[in-house]
Short mmCIF file of C-alpha atoms and ligand atoms in Angstrom, two decimals:
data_model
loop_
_atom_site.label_atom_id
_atom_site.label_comp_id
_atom_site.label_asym_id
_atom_site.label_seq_id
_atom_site.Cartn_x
_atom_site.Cartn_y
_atom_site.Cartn_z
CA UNK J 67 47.76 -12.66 10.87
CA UNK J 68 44.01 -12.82 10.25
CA UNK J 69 43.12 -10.84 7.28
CA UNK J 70 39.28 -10.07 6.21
CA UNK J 71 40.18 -12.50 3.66
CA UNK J 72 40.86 -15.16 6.35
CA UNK J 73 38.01 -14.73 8.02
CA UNK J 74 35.67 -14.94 5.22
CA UNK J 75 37.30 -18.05 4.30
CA UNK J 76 35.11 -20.26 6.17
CA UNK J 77 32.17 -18.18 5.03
CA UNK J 78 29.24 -19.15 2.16
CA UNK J 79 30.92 -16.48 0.22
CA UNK J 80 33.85 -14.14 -0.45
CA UNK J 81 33.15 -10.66 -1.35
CA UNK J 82 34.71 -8.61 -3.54
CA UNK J 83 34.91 -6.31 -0.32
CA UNK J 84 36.94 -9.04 1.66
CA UNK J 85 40.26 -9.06 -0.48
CA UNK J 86 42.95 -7.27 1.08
CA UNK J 87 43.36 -4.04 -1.24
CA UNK J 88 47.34 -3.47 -0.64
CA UNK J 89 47.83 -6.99 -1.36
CA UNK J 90 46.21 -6.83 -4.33
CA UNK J 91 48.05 -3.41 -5.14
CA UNK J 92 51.41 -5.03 -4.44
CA UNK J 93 50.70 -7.95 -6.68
CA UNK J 94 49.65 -5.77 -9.95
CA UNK J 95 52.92 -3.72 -9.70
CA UNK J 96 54.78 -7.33 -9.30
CA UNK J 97 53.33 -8.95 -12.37
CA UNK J 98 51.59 -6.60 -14.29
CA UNK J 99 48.05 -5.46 -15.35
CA UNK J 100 45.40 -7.69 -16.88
CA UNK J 101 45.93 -10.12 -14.33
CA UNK J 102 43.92 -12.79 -12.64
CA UNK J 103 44.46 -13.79 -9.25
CA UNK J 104 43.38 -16.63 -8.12
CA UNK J 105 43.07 -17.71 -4.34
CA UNK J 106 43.79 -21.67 -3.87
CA UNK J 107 43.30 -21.46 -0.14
CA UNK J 108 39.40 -20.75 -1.16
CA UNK J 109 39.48 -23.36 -3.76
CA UNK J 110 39.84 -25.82 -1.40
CA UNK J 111 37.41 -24.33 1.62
CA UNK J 112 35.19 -24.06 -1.03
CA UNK J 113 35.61 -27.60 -2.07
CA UNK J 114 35.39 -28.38 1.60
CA UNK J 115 32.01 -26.47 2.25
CA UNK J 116 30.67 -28.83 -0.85
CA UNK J 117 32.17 -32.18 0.78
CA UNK J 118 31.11 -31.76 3.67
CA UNK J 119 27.34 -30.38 2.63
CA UNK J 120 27.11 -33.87 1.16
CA UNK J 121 29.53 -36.72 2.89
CA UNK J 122 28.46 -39.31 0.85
CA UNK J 123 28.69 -37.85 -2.38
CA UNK J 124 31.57 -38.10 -4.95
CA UNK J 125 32.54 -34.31 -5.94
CA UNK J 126 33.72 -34.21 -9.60
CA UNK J 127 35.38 -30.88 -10.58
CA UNK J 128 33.77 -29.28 -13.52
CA UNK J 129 37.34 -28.13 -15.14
CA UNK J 130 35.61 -25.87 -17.79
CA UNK J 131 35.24 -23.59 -15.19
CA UNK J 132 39.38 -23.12 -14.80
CA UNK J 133 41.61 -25.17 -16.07
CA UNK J 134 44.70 -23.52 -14.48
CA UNK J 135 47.08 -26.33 -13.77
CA UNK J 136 47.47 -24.73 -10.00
CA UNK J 137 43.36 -25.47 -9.41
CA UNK J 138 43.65 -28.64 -10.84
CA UNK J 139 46.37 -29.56 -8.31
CA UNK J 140 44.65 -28.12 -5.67
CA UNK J 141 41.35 -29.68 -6.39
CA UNK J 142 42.62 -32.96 -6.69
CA UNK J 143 45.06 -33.19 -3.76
CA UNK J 144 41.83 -32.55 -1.43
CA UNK J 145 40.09 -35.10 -3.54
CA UNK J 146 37.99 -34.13 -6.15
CA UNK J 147 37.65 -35.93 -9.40
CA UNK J 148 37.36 -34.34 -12.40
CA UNK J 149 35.04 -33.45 -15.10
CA UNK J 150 35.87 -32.65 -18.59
CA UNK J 151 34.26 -31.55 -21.84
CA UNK J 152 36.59 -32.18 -24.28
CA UNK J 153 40.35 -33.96 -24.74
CA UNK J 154 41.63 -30.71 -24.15
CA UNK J 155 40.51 -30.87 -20.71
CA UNK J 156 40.99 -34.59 -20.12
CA UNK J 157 44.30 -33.71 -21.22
CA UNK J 158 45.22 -31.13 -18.45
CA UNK J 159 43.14 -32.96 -16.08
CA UNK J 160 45.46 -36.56 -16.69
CA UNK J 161 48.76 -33.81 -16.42
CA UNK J 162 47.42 -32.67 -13.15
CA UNK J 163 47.35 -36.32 -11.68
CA UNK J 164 43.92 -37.03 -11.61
CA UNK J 165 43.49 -41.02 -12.64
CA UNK J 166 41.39 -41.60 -15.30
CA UNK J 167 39.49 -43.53 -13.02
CA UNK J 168 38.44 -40.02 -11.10
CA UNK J 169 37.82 -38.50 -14.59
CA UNK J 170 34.21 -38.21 -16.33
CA UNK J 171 34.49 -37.39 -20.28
CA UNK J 172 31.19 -35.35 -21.03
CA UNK J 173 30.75 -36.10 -24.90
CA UNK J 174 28.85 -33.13 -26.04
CA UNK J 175 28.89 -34.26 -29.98
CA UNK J 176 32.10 -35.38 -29.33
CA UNK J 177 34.37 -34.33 -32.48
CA UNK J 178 36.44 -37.44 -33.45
CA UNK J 179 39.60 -36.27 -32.40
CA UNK J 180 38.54 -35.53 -29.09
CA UNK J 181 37.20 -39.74 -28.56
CA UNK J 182 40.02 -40.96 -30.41
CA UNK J 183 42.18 -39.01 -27.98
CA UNK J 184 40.32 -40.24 -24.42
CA UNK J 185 39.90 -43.48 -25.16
CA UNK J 186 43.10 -43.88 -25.98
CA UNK J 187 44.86 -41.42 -22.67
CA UNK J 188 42.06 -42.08 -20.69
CA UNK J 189 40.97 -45.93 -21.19
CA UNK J 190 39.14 -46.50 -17.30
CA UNK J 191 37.87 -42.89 -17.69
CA UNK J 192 33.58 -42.76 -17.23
CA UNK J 193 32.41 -41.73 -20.47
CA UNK J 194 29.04 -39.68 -20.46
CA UNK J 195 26.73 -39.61 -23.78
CA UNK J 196 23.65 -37.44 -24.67
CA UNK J 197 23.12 -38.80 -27.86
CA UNK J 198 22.43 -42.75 -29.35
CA UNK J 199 24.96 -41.46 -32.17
CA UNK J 200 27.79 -41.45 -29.76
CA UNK J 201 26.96 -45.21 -28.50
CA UNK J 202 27.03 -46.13 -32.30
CA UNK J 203 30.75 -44.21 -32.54
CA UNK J 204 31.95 -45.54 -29.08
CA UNK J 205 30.98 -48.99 -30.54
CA UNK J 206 32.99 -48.31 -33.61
CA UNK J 207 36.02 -47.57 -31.48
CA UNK J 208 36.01 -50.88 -29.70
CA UNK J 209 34.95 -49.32 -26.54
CA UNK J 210 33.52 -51.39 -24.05
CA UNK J 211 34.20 -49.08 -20.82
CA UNK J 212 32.31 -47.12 -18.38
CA UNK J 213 29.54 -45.66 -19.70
CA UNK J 214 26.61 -43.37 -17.93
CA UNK J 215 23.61 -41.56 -19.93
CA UNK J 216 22.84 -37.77 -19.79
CA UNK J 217 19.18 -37.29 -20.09
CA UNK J 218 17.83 -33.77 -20.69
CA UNK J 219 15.39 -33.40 -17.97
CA UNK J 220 12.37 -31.85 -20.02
CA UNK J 221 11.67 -29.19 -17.29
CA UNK J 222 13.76 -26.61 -14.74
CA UNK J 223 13.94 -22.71 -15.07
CA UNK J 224 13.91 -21.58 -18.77
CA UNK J 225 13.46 -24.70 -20.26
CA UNK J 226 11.06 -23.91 -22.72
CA UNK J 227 13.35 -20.98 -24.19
CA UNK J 228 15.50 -23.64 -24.45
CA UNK J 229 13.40 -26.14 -26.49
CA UNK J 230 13.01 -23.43 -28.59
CA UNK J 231 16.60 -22.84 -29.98
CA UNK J 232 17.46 -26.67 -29.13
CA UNK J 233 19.69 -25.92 -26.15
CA UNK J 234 18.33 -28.31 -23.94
CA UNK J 235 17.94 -30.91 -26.49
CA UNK J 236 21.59 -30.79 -27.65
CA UNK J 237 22.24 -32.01 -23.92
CA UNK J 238 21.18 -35.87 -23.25
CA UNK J 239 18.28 -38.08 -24.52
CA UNK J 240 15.21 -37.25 -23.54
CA UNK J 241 13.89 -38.60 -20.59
CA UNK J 242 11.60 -41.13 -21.91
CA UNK J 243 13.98 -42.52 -23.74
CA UNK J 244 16.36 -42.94 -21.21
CA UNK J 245 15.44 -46.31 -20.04
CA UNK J 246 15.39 -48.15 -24.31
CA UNK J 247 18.66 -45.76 -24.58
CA UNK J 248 20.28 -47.90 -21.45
CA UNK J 249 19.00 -51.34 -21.88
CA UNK J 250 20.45 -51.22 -25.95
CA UNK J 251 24.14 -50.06 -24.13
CA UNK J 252 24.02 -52.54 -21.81
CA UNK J 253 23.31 -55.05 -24.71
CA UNK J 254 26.37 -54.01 -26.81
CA UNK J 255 28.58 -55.06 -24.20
CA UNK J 256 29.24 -51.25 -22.63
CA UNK J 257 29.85 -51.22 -18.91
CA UNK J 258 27.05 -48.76 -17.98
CA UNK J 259 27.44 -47.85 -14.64
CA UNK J 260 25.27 -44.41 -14.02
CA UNK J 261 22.84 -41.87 -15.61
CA UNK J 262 23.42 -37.59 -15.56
CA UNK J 263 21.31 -34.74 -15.42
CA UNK J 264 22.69 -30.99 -15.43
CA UNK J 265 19.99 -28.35 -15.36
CA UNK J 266 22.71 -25.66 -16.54
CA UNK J 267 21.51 -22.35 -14.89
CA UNK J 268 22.67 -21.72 -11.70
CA UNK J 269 20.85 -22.11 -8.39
CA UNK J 270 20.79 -19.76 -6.04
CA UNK J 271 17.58 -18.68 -4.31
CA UNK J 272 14.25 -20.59 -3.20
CA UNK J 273 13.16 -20.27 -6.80
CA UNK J 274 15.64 -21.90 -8.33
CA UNK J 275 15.94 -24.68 -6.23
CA UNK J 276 12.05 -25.15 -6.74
CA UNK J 277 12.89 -25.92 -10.38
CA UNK J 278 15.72 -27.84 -9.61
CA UNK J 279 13.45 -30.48 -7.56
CA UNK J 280 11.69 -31.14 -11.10
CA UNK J 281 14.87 -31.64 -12.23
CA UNK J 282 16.07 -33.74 -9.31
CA UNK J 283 12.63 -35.80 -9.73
CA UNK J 284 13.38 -36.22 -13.12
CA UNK J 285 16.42 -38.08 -12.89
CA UNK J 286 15.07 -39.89 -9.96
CA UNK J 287 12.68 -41.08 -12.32
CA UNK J 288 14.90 -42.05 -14.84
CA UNK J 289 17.18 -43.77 -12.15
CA UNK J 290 14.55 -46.24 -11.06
CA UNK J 291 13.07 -46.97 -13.95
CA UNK J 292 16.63 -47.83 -15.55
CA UNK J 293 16.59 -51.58 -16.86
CA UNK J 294 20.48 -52.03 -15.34
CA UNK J 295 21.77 -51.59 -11.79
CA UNK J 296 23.22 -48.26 -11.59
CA UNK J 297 26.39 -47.53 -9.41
CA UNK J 298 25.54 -43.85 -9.28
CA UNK J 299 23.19 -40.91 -10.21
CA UNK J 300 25.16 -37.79 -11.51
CA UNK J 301 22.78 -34.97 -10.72
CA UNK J 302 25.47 -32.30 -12.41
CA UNK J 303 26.68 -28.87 -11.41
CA UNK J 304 25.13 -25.21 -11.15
CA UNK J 305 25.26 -24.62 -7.90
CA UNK J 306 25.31 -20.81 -7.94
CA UNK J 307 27.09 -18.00 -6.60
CA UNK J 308 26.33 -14.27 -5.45
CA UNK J 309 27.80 -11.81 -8.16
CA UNK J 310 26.13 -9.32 -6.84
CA UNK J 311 26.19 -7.50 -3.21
CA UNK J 312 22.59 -7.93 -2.63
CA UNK J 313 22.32 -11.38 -3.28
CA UNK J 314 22.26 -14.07 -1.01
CA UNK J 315 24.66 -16.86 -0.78
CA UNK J 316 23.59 -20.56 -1.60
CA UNK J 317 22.12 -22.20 1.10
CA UNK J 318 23.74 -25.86 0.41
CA UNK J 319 21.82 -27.41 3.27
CA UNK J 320 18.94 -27.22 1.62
CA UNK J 321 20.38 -28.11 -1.89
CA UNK J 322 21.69 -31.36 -0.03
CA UNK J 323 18.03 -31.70 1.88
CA UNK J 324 16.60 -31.28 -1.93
CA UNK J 325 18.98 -33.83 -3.34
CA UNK J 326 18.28 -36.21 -0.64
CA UNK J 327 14.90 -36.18 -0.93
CA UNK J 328 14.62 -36.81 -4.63
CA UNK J 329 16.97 -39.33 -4.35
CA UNK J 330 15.92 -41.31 -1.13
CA UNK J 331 14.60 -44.35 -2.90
CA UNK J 332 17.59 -44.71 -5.06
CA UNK J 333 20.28 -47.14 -4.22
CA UNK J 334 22.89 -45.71 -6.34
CA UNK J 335 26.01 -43.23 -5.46
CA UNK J 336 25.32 -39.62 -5.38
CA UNK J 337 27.91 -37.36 -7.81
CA UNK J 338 28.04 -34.07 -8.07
CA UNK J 339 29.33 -31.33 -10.37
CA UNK J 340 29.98 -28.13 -9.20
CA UNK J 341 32.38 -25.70 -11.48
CA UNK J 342 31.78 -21.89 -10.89
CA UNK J 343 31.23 -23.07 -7.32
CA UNK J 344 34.59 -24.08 -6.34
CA UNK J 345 36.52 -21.49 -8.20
CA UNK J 346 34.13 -18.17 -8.62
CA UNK J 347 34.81 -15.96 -5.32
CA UNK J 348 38.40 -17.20 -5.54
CA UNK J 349 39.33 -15.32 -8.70
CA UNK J 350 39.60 -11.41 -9.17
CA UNK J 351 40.85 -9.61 -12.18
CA UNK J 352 42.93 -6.48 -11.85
CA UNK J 353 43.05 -3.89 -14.09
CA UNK J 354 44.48 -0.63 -14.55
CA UNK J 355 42.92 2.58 -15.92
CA UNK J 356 44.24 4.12 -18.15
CA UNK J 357 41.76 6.60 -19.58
CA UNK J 358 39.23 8.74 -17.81
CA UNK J 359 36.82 10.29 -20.22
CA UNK J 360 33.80 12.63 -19.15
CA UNK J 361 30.20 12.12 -21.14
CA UNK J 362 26.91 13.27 -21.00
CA UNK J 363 26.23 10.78 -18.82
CA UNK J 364 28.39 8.13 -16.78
CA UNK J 365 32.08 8.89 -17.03
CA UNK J 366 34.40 5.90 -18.60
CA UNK J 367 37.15 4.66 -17.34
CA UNK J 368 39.00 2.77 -19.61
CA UNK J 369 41.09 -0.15 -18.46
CA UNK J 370 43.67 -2.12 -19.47
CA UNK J 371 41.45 -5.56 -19.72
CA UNK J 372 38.31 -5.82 -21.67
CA UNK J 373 36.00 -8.73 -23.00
CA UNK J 374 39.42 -10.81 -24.11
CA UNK J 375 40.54 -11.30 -20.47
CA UNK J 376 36.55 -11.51 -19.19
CA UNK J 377 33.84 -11.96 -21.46
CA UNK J 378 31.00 -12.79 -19.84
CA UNK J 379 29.49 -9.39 -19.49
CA UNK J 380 30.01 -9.37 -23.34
CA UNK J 381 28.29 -12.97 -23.48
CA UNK J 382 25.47 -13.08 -21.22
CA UNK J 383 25.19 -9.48 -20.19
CA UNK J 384 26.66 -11.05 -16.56
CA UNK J 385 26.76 -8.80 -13.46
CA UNK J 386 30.58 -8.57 -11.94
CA UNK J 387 31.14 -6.36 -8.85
CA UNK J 388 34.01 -4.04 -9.53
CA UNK J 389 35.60 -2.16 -6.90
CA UNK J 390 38.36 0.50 -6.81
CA UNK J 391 41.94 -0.09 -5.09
CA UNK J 392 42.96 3.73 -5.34
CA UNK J 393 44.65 3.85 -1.80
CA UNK J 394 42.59 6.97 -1.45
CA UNK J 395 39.15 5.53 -2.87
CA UNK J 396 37.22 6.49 0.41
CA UNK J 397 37.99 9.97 0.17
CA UNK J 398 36.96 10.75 -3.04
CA UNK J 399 33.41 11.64 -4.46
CA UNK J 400 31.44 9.02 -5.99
CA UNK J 401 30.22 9.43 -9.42
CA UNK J 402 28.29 7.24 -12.05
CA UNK J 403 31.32 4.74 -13.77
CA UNK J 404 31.37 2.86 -17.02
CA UNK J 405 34.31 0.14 -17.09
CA UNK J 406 35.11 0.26 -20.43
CA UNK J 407 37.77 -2.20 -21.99
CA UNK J 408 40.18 -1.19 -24.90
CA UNK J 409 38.75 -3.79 -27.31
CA UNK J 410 37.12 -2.37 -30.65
CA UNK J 411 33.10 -3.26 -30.02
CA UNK J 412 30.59 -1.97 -28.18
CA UNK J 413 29.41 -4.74 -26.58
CA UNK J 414 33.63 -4.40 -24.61
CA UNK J 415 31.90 -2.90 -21.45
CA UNK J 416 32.83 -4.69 -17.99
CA UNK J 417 30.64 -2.90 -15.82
CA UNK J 418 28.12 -0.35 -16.75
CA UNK J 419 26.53 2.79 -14.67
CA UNK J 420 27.78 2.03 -11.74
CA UNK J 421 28.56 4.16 -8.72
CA UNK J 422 32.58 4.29 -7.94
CA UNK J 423 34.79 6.30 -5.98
CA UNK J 424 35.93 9.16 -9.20
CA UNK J 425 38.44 7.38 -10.96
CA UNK J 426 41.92 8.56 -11.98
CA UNK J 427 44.14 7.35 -14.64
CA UNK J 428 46.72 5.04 -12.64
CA UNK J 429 43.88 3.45 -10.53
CA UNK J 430 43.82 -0.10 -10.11
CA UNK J 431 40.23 -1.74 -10.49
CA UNK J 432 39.50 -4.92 -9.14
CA UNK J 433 36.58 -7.46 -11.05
CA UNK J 434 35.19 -10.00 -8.40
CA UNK J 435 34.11 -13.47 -8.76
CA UNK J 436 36.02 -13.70 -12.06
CA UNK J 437 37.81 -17.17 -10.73
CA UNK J 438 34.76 -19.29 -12.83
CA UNK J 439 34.55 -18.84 -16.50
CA UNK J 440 37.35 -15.74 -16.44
CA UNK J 441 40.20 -16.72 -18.18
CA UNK J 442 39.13 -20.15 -19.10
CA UNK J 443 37.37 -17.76 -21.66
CA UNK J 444 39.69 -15.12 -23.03
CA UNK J 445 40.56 -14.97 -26.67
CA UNK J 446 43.21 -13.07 -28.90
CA UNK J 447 40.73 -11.27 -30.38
CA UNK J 448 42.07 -7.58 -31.42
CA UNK J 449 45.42 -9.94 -31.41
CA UNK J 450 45.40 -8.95 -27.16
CA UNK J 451 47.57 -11.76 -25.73
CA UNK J 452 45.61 -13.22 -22.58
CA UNK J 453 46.71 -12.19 -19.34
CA UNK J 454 48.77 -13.70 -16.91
CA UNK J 455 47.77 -15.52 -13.67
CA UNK J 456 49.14 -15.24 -9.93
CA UNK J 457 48.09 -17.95 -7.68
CA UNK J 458 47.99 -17.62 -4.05
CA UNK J 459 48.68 -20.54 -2.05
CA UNK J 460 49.29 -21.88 1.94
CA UNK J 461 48.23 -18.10 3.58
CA UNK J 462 48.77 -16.17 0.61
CA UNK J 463 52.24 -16.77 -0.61
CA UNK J 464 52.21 -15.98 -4.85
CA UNK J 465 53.52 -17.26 -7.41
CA UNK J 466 53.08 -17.32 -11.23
CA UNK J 467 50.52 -19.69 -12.26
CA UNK J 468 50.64 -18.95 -16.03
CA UNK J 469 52.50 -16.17 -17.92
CA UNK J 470 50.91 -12.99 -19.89
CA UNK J 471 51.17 -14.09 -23.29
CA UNK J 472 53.98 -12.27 -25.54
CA UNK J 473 53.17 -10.46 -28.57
CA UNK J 474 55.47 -13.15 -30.56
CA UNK J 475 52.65 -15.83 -29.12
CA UNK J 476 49.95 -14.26 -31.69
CA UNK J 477 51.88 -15.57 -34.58
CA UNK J 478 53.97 -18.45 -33.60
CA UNK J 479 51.53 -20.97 -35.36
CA UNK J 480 51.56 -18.93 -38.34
CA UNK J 481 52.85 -20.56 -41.70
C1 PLP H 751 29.36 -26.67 -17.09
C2 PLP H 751 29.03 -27.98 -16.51
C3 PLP H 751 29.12 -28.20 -15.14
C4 PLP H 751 29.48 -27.12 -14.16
O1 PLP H 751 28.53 -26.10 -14.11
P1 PLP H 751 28.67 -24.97 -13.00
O2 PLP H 751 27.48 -24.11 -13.23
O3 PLP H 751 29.94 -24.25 -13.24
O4 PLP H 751 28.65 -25.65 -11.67
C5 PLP H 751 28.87 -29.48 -14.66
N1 PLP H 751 28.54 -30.49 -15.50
C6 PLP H 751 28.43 -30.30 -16.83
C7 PLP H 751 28.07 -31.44 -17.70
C8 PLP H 751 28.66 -29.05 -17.38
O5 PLP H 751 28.54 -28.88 -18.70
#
């Protein structure tokens, strides 16, 4: 059966719009409300898209993103490798079956435990350093492995905001550094085999690819000035996604004709990055409502998830589509909407003033693009136990990817 769902599969982008709205209906009253659902089919066609926008590159997946043991599996089992930011990660990613050869560590002021911990599950794994401190601790540790250096590249879209609170800095070495910072590894006996820039903000539009160039150049830069032969130039993730209707999907031709360029004088491997990427349009996040309260101006409807199961409209003030399931949404009026969560802060808003079929209490809501930074970031906060996970897999069949945490789980580590 071809669904809109199937067909968008092979598309830039799913759309809220394109899930199937009784399937999503069916699985809330099967499992319950918070829930995530997560698509694996478009894990991997979005994997594919990536691999096949640049054949010669190795794709690592950025597991911050989700760290569900089901998009692990499926990630690796079409080939990615794997990159993590802490042992936590390297820890799920080595259960999954990635080899540690296929995994990048990203030491981000690595806390102790964390390097004591990869070096010693990992040994073979590519370890990634922004700072000299880190060479000086690696060295302590007896580490002689694979070793690549993030720079900070100095310049890309809101870099100077980010000088300014020392986000950028805390990233890499500076890029005129870079080349001193390499030749000293190489000289302690560390196996360094490639250098890493990640911009951070995602790309999307003409504009931000314009700033990602400088950022491409930059590492460019750094690669052939870099005193040791390098077997390959990480050029990171944030390759971004349409959260909202009006926007555009990427165009990765032209991120791969922008790559190419900047790197066509280096004789090094290309690897890539990608998190939200892979995963984003995969995900929604079902909730139920169960209040409906008029105001003065937009009505709320309060749900049954809130910034615990989703926080980045909490966090960044992010954009996430949210569409009604009611079987009878079309025939109702639209009104101005509030999602509200049942968390106690103001800032516990999932979507604000926007224009939804009248909502009842009962409804199921569905939150797109929540399959990148969703519930790799709920909490317990307001002691809410996170919410479970459904994964869809080989033309939609479900099953339980992770279970809705029980009350007794808020105070089982209690002494
Ligand atoms: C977060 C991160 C990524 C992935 O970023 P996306 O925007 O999700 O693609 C890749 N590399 C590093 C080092 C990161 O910190």
């Amino acid at each position: 059966m071809t669904t809109p769902a199937d067909a968008a599969d092979s598309g830039d982008v799913r759309r809220l719009a394109d899930w199937d709205a009784d399937r999503l209906r069916s699985l809330a009253g099967e499992y319950g409300s918070p829930l995530y659902v997560q698509d694996l089919d478009r894990v991997r066609a979005n994997y594919e898209r990536v691999a096949a926008a640049f054949p010669d590159a190795d794709v690592l997946y950025a597991v911050k993103a989700n760290a569900g043991g089901s998009v692990l599996d499926a990630l690796r089992d079409v080939g990615a490798g794997a990159e993590c930011a802490s042992a936590g990660e390297v820890s799920r990613a080595l259960a999954a079956g990635f080899q540690p050869g296929e995994i990048h560590y990203t030491a981000v002021n690595p806390p102790a435990r964390d390097l004591d911990y990869v070096l010693d599950a990992a040994p073979g794994a590519t370890v990634v350093v922004g700072a000299r401190d880190t060479l000086d601790r690696l060295e302590e540790r007896g580490f002689d492995g694979r070793l690549a250096l993030r720079v900070h590249p100095g310049v890309g879209a809101g870099h100077s905001d980010e000088v300014a609170t020392g986000a950028d800095a805390k990233f890499g070495v500076p890029h005129d550094d870079a080349p001193g910072v390499l030749a000293g590894a190489a000289e302690r006996g560390f196996d360094v085999v490639g250098v890493h820039a990640h911009a951070g903000s995602g790309i999307l539009d003409a504009a931000d690819l314009d700033s990602h160039r400088e950022v491409l150049d930059r590492i460019a830069t750094v690669a052939r000035s870099a005193p040791v032969d390098l077997e390959f130039v990480d050029v990171g993730g944030g390759l971004g996604v349409p959260y909202r209707p009006d926007e555009r999907p990427l165009d990765l031709g032209a991120v791969a004709n922008a790559v190419r360029t900047a790197l066509a004088d280096v004789d090094a491997d290309l690897v890539l990055e990608p998190g939200r990427y892979l995963v984003a349009d995969a995900g929604v996040l079902l909730a139920e409502v169960n209040t409906v309260k008029p105001t003065g101006g937009a009505t709320l409807a309060g749900v049954d998830a809130g910034m615990t199961d989703l926080l980045r409209p909490a966090l960044y003030d992010a954009h996430h589509e949210v569409r009604s399931l009611a079987p009878d949404a079309s025939d109702r009026d639209t009104e101005r909407v509030s999602v509200v969560g049942p968390i106690c802060e103001s800032t516990d808003v999932l979507a604000a003033d926007r224009s939804l079929p009248a909502p009842a209490r009962g409804d199921l809501f569905a939150v797109g693009n929540a399959g990148a930074y969703g519930v790799e970031m709920a909490s317990n906060y307001n002691s809410r136990p996170r919410p479970a996970v459904v994964a869809l897999d080989g033309g939609g069949d479900d099953r339980l990817a992770r279970e809705r945490e029980p009350l007794e789980s808020l105070t089982r580590l209690e002494r």
